[in-house]
Amino acid sequence: MNTPKKKKTLLINVAFLVIAAAILTFLLNAPEETTAKLPHDDDHNRFFAMKKKAAGKLCVECHTPEGVYPLPEDHPPKYRCLFCHKRD
Ligand code: HEC
Ligand code: HEC
């Protein structure tokens, strides 16, 4: 039986889906990439030629709390450095 009440429920569900899709699209498009790129300097030049995984293991030579350039305290989870800090 298709009462008016059921139609209304269907409409609400459709509206919900449309809004959810809009929010998802917004989230997927919104974040602009602002993460610092791997610097081109004597400390980092050797990493441009390496495989990402091999290079990533060596970052912690310097980027640890005891290293010459510790990560900021609010740094996000930090495995696979080059996944976020792109090389170009
Ligand atoms: C030999 C020491 C050393 C190693 C190894 C090293 N870094 Fe660095 N890194 C530094 C120093 C010193 C700075 C700060 C000065 C600069 O920007 O070069 C820095 C800065 C950075 C920055 C910030 C750049 C900016 O624009 O603010 C990023 C990102 C970075 N390193 C990523 C990495 C990654 C990823 C690796 C591994 C592939 C790595 N570093 C390995 C010494 C090192
Ligand atoms: C999930 C993404 C992500 C991963 C993985 C990651 N970082 Fe970061 N890193 C960031 C963000 C975001 C910032 C702060 C914004 C910026 O880039 O200035 C940051 C900041 C830094 C900075 C300071 C930049 C500056 O301007 O002083 C360094 C150095 C750095 N990261 C090195 C590393 C190293 C080394 C690794 C691997 C051990 C690593 N990051 C892994 C996202 C990431």
PDB file of C-alpha atoms and ligand atoms in Angstrom:
ATOM      1  CA  MET A   1       0.000   0.000   0.000  1.00  0.00           C
ATOM      2  CA  ASN A   2       1.407   3.353  -0.992  1.00  0.00           C
ATOM      3  CA  THR A   3       0.018   5.811   1.492  1.00  0.00           C
ATOM      4  CA  PRO A   4       1.068   9.483   1.433  1.00  0.00           C
ATOM      5  CA  LYS A   5       3.049   8.860   4.581  1.00  0.00           C
ATOM      6  CA  LYS A   6       5.222   6.265   2.875  1.00  0.00           C
ATOM      7  CA  LYS A   7       5.853   8.638   0.006  1.00  0.00           C
ATOM      8  CA  LYS A   8       7.049  11.245   2.435  1.00  0.00           C
ATOM      9  CA  THR A   9       9.463   8.789   4.026  1.00  0.00           C
ATOM     10  CA  LEU A  10      10.824   7.923   0.613  1.00  0.00           C
ATOM     11  CA  LEU A  11      11.342  11.590  -0.176  1.00  0.00           C
ATOM     12  CA  ILE A  12      13.208  12.120   3.068  1.00  0.00           C
ATOM     13  CA  ASN A  13      15.443   9.160   2.322  1.00  0.00           C
ATOM     14  CA  VAL A  14      16.198  10.434  -1.162  1.00  0.00           C
ATOM     15  CA  ALA A  15      16.959  13.887   0.197  1.00  0.00           C
ATOM     16  CA  PHE A  16      19.286  12.331   2.752  1.00  0.00           C
ATOM     17  CA  LEU A  17      21.172  10.464   0.042  1.00  0.00           C
ATOM     18  CA  VAL A  18      21.508  13.579  -2.092  1.00  0.00           C
ATOM     19  CA  ILE A  19      22.864  15.581   0.829  1.00  0.00           C
ATOM     20  CA  ALA A  20      25.259  12.805   1.815  1.00  0.00           C
ATOM     21  CA  ALA A  21      26.557  12.637  -1.745  1.00  0.00           C
ATOM     22  CA  ALA A  22      27.013  16.416  -1.822  1.00  0.00           C
ATOM     23  CA  ILE A  23      29.003  16.397   1.416  1.00  0.00           C
ATOM     24  CA  LEU A  24      31.157  13.532   0.224  1.00  0.00           C
ATOM     25  CA  THR A  25      31.906  15.318  -3.035  1.00  0.00           C
ATOM     26  CA  PHE A  26      32.779  18.442  -1.101  1.00  0.00           C
ATOM     27  CA  LEU A  27      35.154  16.576   1.198  1.00  0.00           C
ATOM     28  CA  LEU A  28      36.859  14.780  -1.654  1.00  0.00           C
ATOM     29  CA  ASN A  29      37.428  18.005  -3.550  1.00  0.00           C
ATOM     30  CA  ALA A  30      38.065  20.477  -0.785  1.00  0.00           C
ATOM     31  CA  PRO A  31      41.403  19.804   0.898  1.00  0.00           C
ATOM     32  CA  GLU A  32      44.073  21.579  -1.030  1.00  0.00           C
ATOM     33  CA  GLU A  33      47.486  20.053  -0.818  1.00  0.00           C
ATOM     34  CA  THR A  34      49.593  22.254   1.402  1.00  0.00           C
ATOM     35  CA  THR A  35      51.902  19.738   3.022  1.00  0.00           C
ATOM     36  CA  ALA A  36      55.543  20.737   2.694  1.00  0.00           C
ATOM     37  CA  LYS A  37      57.303  19.068  -0.210  1.00  0.00           C
ATOM     38  CA  LEU A  38      60.591  17.292   0.236  1.00  0.00           C
ATOM     39  CA  PRO A  39      63.190  20.086   0.107  1.00  0.00           C
ATOM     40  CA  HIS A  40      65.817  20.213  -2.624  1.00  0.00           C
ATOM     41  CA  ASP A  41      68.995  20.611  -0.599  1.00  0.00           C
ATOM     42  CA  ASP A  42      72.083  18.688   0.482  1.00  0.00           C
ATOM     43  CA  ASP A  43      70.191  16.877   3.228  1.00  0.00           C
ATOM     44  CA  HIS A  44      67.471  15.637   0.914  1.00  0.00           C
ATOM     45  CA  ASN A  45      68.811  15.462  -2.640  1.00  0.00           C
ATOM     46  CA  ARG A  46      69.860  11.835  -2.338  1.00  0.00           C
ATOM     47  CA  PHE A  47      66.258  10.798  -1.632  1.00  0.00           C
ATOM     48  CA  PHE A  48      64.927  11.912  -4.998  1.00  0.00           C
ATOM     49  CA  ALA A  49      66.619   9.040  -6.768  1.00  0.00           C
ATOM     50  CA  MET A  50      65.593   6.364  -4.273  1.00  0.00           C
ATOM     51  CA  LYS A  51      62.586   4.153  -4.065  1.00  0.00           C
ATOM     52  CA  LYS A  52      60.022   5.762  -1.766  1.00  0.00           C
ATOM     53  CA  LYS A  53      60.067   2.976   0.766  1.00  0.00           C
ATOM     54  CA  ALA A  54      63.840   2.868   1.065  1.00  0.00           C
ATOM     55  CA  ALA A  55      64.084   6.641   1.310  1.00  0.00           C
ATOM     56  CA  GLY A  56      61.338   6.860   3.908  1.00  0.00           C
ATOM     57  CA  LYS A  57      63.262   4.684   6.316  1.00  0.00           C
ATOM     58  CA  LEU A  58      66.147   7.152   6.357  1.00  0.00           C
ATOM     59  CA  CYS A  59      64.176  10.258   7.266  1.00  0.00           C
ATOM     60  CA  VAL A  60      64.375   9.387  10.939  1.00  0.00           C
ATOM     61  CA  GLU A  61      68.141   9.884  10.902  1.00  0.00           C
ATOM     62  CA  CYS A  62      67.342  13.548  11.369  1.00  0.00           C
ATOM     63  CA  HIS A  63      63.620  13.938  11.946  1.00  0.00           C
ATOM     64  CA  THR A  64      63.299  12.507  15.439  1.00  0.00           C
ATOM     65  CA  PRO A  65      63.092  14.287  18.793  1.00  0.00           C
ATOM     66  CA  GLU A  66      66.847  13.746  19.158  1.00  0.00           C
ATOM     67  CA  GLY A  67      67.657  14.595  15.530  1.00  0.00           C
ATOM     68  CA  VAL A  68      68.779  17.859  13.938  1.00  0.00           C
ATOM     69  CA  TYR A  69      65.230  18.729  12.819  1.00  0.00           C
ATOM     70  CA  PRO A  70      62.545  17.183  15.073  1.00  0.00           C
ATOM     71  CA  LEU A  71      59.011  16.955  13.775  1.00  0.00           C
ATOM     72  CA  PRO A  72      56.502  19.477  15.085  1.00  0.00           C
ATOM     73  CA  GLU A  73      54.638  18.222  18.142  1.00  0.00           C
ATOM     74  CA  ASP A  74      51.310  18.230  16.373  1.00  0.00           C
ATOM     75  CA  HIS A  75      52.685  16.243  13.456  1.00  0.00           C
ATOM     76  CA  PRO A  76      50.159  13.736  12.046  1.00  0.00           C
ATOM     77  CA  PRO A  77      50.817   9.974  12.162  1.00  0.00           C
ATOM     78  CA  LYS A  78      54.155   9.610  10.527  1.00  0.00           C
ATOM     79  CA  TYR A  79      54.780   6.343   8.846  1.00  0.00           C
ATOM     80  CA  ARG A  80      55.591   6.621   5.132  1.00  0.00           C
ATOM     81  CA  CYS A  81      56.894  10.177   5.063  1.00  0.00           C
ATOM     82  CA  LEU A  82      56.861  10.508   1.310  1.00  0.00           C
ATOM     83  CA  PHE A  83      53.211   9.603   1.050  1.00  0.00           C
ATOM     84  CA  CYS A  84      52.465  13.110   2.323  1.00  0.00           C
ATOM     85  CA  HIS A  85      55.685  15.027   1.687  1.00  0.00           C
ATOM     86  CA  LYS A  86      55.778  14.694  -2.071  1.00  0.00           C
ATOM     87  CA  ARG A  87      58.845  14.838  -4.208  1.00  0.00           C
ATOM     88  CA  ASP A  88      58.808  16.937  -7.355  1.00  0.00           C
TER      89      ASP A  88
HETATM   90  C1  HEC B   1      70.678  14.536   7.079  1.00  0.00           C
HETATM   91  C2  HEC B   1      69.537  14.969   7.859  1.00  0.00           C
HETATM   92  C3  HEC B   1      68.145  14.863   7.206  1.00  0.00           C
HETATM   93  C4  HEC B   1      67.578  13.752   6.636  1.00  0.00           C
HETATM   94  C5  HEC B   1      68.173  12.349   6.477  1.00  0.00           C
HETATM   95  C6  HEC B   1      66.258  14.153   6.219  1.00  0.00           C
HETATM   96  N1  HEC B   1      66.047  15.471   6.531  1.00  0.00           N
HETATM   97 FE1  HEC B   1      64.344  16.530   6.170  1.00  0.00          FE
HETATM   98  N2  HEC B   1      65.222  18.220   6.942  1.00  0.00           N
HETATM   99  C7  HEC B   1      66.480  18.266   7.491  1.00  0.00           C
HETATM  100  C8  HEC B   1      66.739  19.639   7.903  1.00  0.00           C
HETATM  101  C9  HEC B   1      68.044  20.132   8.561  1.00  0.00           C
HETATM  102  C10 HEC B   1      65.574  20.396   7.587  1.00  0.00           C
HETATM  103  C11 HEC B   1      65.325  21.884   7.802  1.00  0.00           C
HETATM  104  C12 HEC B   1      65.997  22.708   6.759  1.00  0.00           C
HETATM  105  C13 HEC B   1      65.430  22.398   5.403  1.00  0.00           C
HETATM  106  O1  HEC B   1      64.300  22.791   5.114  1.00  0.00           O
HETATM  107  O2  HEC B   1      66.130  21.736   4.611  1.00  0.00           O
HETATM  108  C14 HEC B   1      64.641  19.478   6.989  1.00  0.00           C
HETATM  109  C15 HEC B   1      63.386  19.818   6.545  1.00  0.00           C
HETATM  110  C16 HEC B   1      62.442  18.927   6.059  1.00  0.00           C
HETATM  111  C17 HEC B   1      61.082  19.259   5.677  1.00  0.00           C
HETATM  112  C18 HEC B   1      60.439  20.619   5.806  1.00  0.00           C
HETATM  113  C19 HEC B   1      60.595  21.401   4.554  1.00  0.00           C
HETATM  114  C20 HEC B   1      59.841  22.703   4.632  1.00  0.00           C
HETATM  115  O3  HEC B   1      59.556  23.236   3.564  1.00  0.00           O
HETATM  116  O4  HEC B   1      59.538  23.169   5.731  1.00  0.00           O
HETATM  117  C21 HEC B   1      60.485  18.138   5.229  1.00  0.00           C
HETATM  118  C22 HEC B   1      59.055  17.974   4.730  1.00  0.00           C
HETATM  119  C23 HEC B   1      61.463  17.081   5.321  1.00  0.00           C
HETATM  120  N3  HEC B   1      62.636  17.586   5.813  1.00  0.00           N
HETATM  121  C24 HEC B   1      61.201  15.791   4.981  1.00  0.00           C
HETATM  122  C25 HEC B   1      62.152  14.774   4.999  1.00  0.00           C
HETATM  123  C26 HEC B   1      61.899  13.436   4.529  1.00  0.00           C
HETATM  124  C27 HEC B   1      60.570  12.952   3.980  1.00  0.00           C
HETATM  125  C28 HEC B   1      63.056  12.743   4.686  1.00  0.00           C
HETATM  126  C29 HEC B   1      63.331  11.287   4.263  1.00  0.00           C
HETATM  127  C30 HEC B   1      63.088  10.985   2.846  1.00  0.00           C
HETATM  128  C31 HEC B   1      64.040  13.640   5.271  1.00  0.00           C
HETATM  129  N4  HEC B   1      63.454  14.874   5.429  1.00  0.00           N
HETATM  130  C32 HEC B   1      65.354  13.303   5.612  1.00  0.00           C
HETATM  131  C33 HEC B   1      67.372  17.223   7.617  1.00  0.00           C
HETATM  132  C34 HEC B   1      67.177  15.942   7.142  1.00  0.00           C
HETATM  133  C1  HEC B   2      49.788  11.767   7.005  1.00  0.00           C
HETATM  134  C2  HEC B   2      50.644  12.713   6.286  1.00  0.00           C
HETATM  135  C3  HEC B   2      52.081  12.886   6.773  1.00  0.00           C
HETATM  136  C4  HEC B   2      53.031  11.893   6.945  1.00  0.00           C
HETATM  137  C5  HEC B   2      52.884  10.396   6.689  1.00  0.00           C
HETATM  138  C6  HEC B   2      54.227  12.578   7.353  1.00  0.00           C
HETATM  139  N1  HEC B   2      53.987  13.916   7.446  1.00  0.00           N
HETATM  140 FE1  HEC B   2      55.328  15.341   7.989  1.00  0.00          FE
HETATM  141  N2  HEC B   2      53.892  16.774   8.002  1.00  0.00           N
HETATM  142  C7  HEC B   2      52.585  16.563   7.598  1.00  0.00           C
HETATM  143  C8  HEC B   2      51.839  17.787   7.810  1.00  0.00           C
HETATM  144  C9  HEC B   2      50.353  17.982   7.467  1.00  0.00           C
HETATM  145  C10 HEC B   2      52.737  18.728   8.362  1.00  0.00           C
HETATM  146  C11 HEC B   2      52.454  20.161   8.807  1.00  0.00           C
HETATM  147  C12 HEC B   2      52.162  21.064   7.644  1.00  0.00           C
HETATM  148  C13 HEC B   2      53.396  21.357   6.857  1.00  0.00           C
HETATM  149  O1  HEC B   2      53.736  20.582   5.960  1.00  0.00           O
HETATM  150  O2  HEC B   2      54.052  22.383   7.100  1.00  0.00           O
HETATM  151  C14 HEC B   2      54.024  18.061   8.452  1.00  0.00           C
HETATM  152  C15 HEC B   2      55.190  18.676   8.881  1.00  0.00           C
HETATM  153  C16 HEC B   2      56.448  18.084   8.801  1.00  0.00           C
HETATM  154  C17 HEC B   2      57.714  18.757   9.013  1.00  0.00           C
HETATM  155  C18 HEC B   2      57.889  20.194   9.420  1.00  0.00           C
HETATM  156  C19 HEC B   2      57.749  21.056   8.200  1.00  0.00           C
HETATM  157  C20 HEC B   2      58.180  22.469   8.504  1.00  0.00           C
HETATM  158  O3  HEC B   2      57.733  23.329   7.738  1.00  0.00           O
HETATM  159  O4  HEC B   2      58.934  22.680   9.444  1.00  0.00           O
HETATM  160  C21 HEC B   2      58.703  17.831   8.814  1.00  0.00           C
HETATM  161  C22 HEC B   2      60.205  18.071   8.922  1.00  0.00           C
HETATM  162  C23 HEC B   2      58.074  16.595   8.470  1.00  0.00           C
HETATM  163  N3  HEC B   2      56.706  16.771   8.469  1.00  0.00           N
HETATM  164  C24 HEC B   2      58.757  15.411   8.202  1.00  0.00           C
HETATM  165  C25 HEC B   2      58.156  14.178   8.094  1.00  0.00           C
HETATM  166  C26 HEC B   2      58.868  12.915   8.165  1.00  0.00           C
HETATM  167  C27 HEC B   2      60.374  12.759   8.317  1.00  0.00           C
HETATM  168  C28 HEC B   2      57.934  11.919   8.046  1.00  0.00           C
HETATM  169  C29 HEC B   2      58.160  10.414   8.142  1.00  0.00           C
HETATM  170  C30 HEC B   2      58.764   9.963   9.405  1.00  0.00           C
HETATM  171  C31 HEC B   2      56.637  12.574   7.870  1.00  0.00           C
HETATM  172  N4  HEC B   2      56.811  13.938   7.941  1.00  0.00           N
HETATM  173  C32 HEC B   2      55.437  11.923   7.639  1.00  0.00           C
HETATM  174  C33 HEC B   2      52.066  15.389   7.077  1.00  0.00           C
HETATM  175  C34 HEC B   2      52.687  14.154   7.102  1.00  0.00           C
END
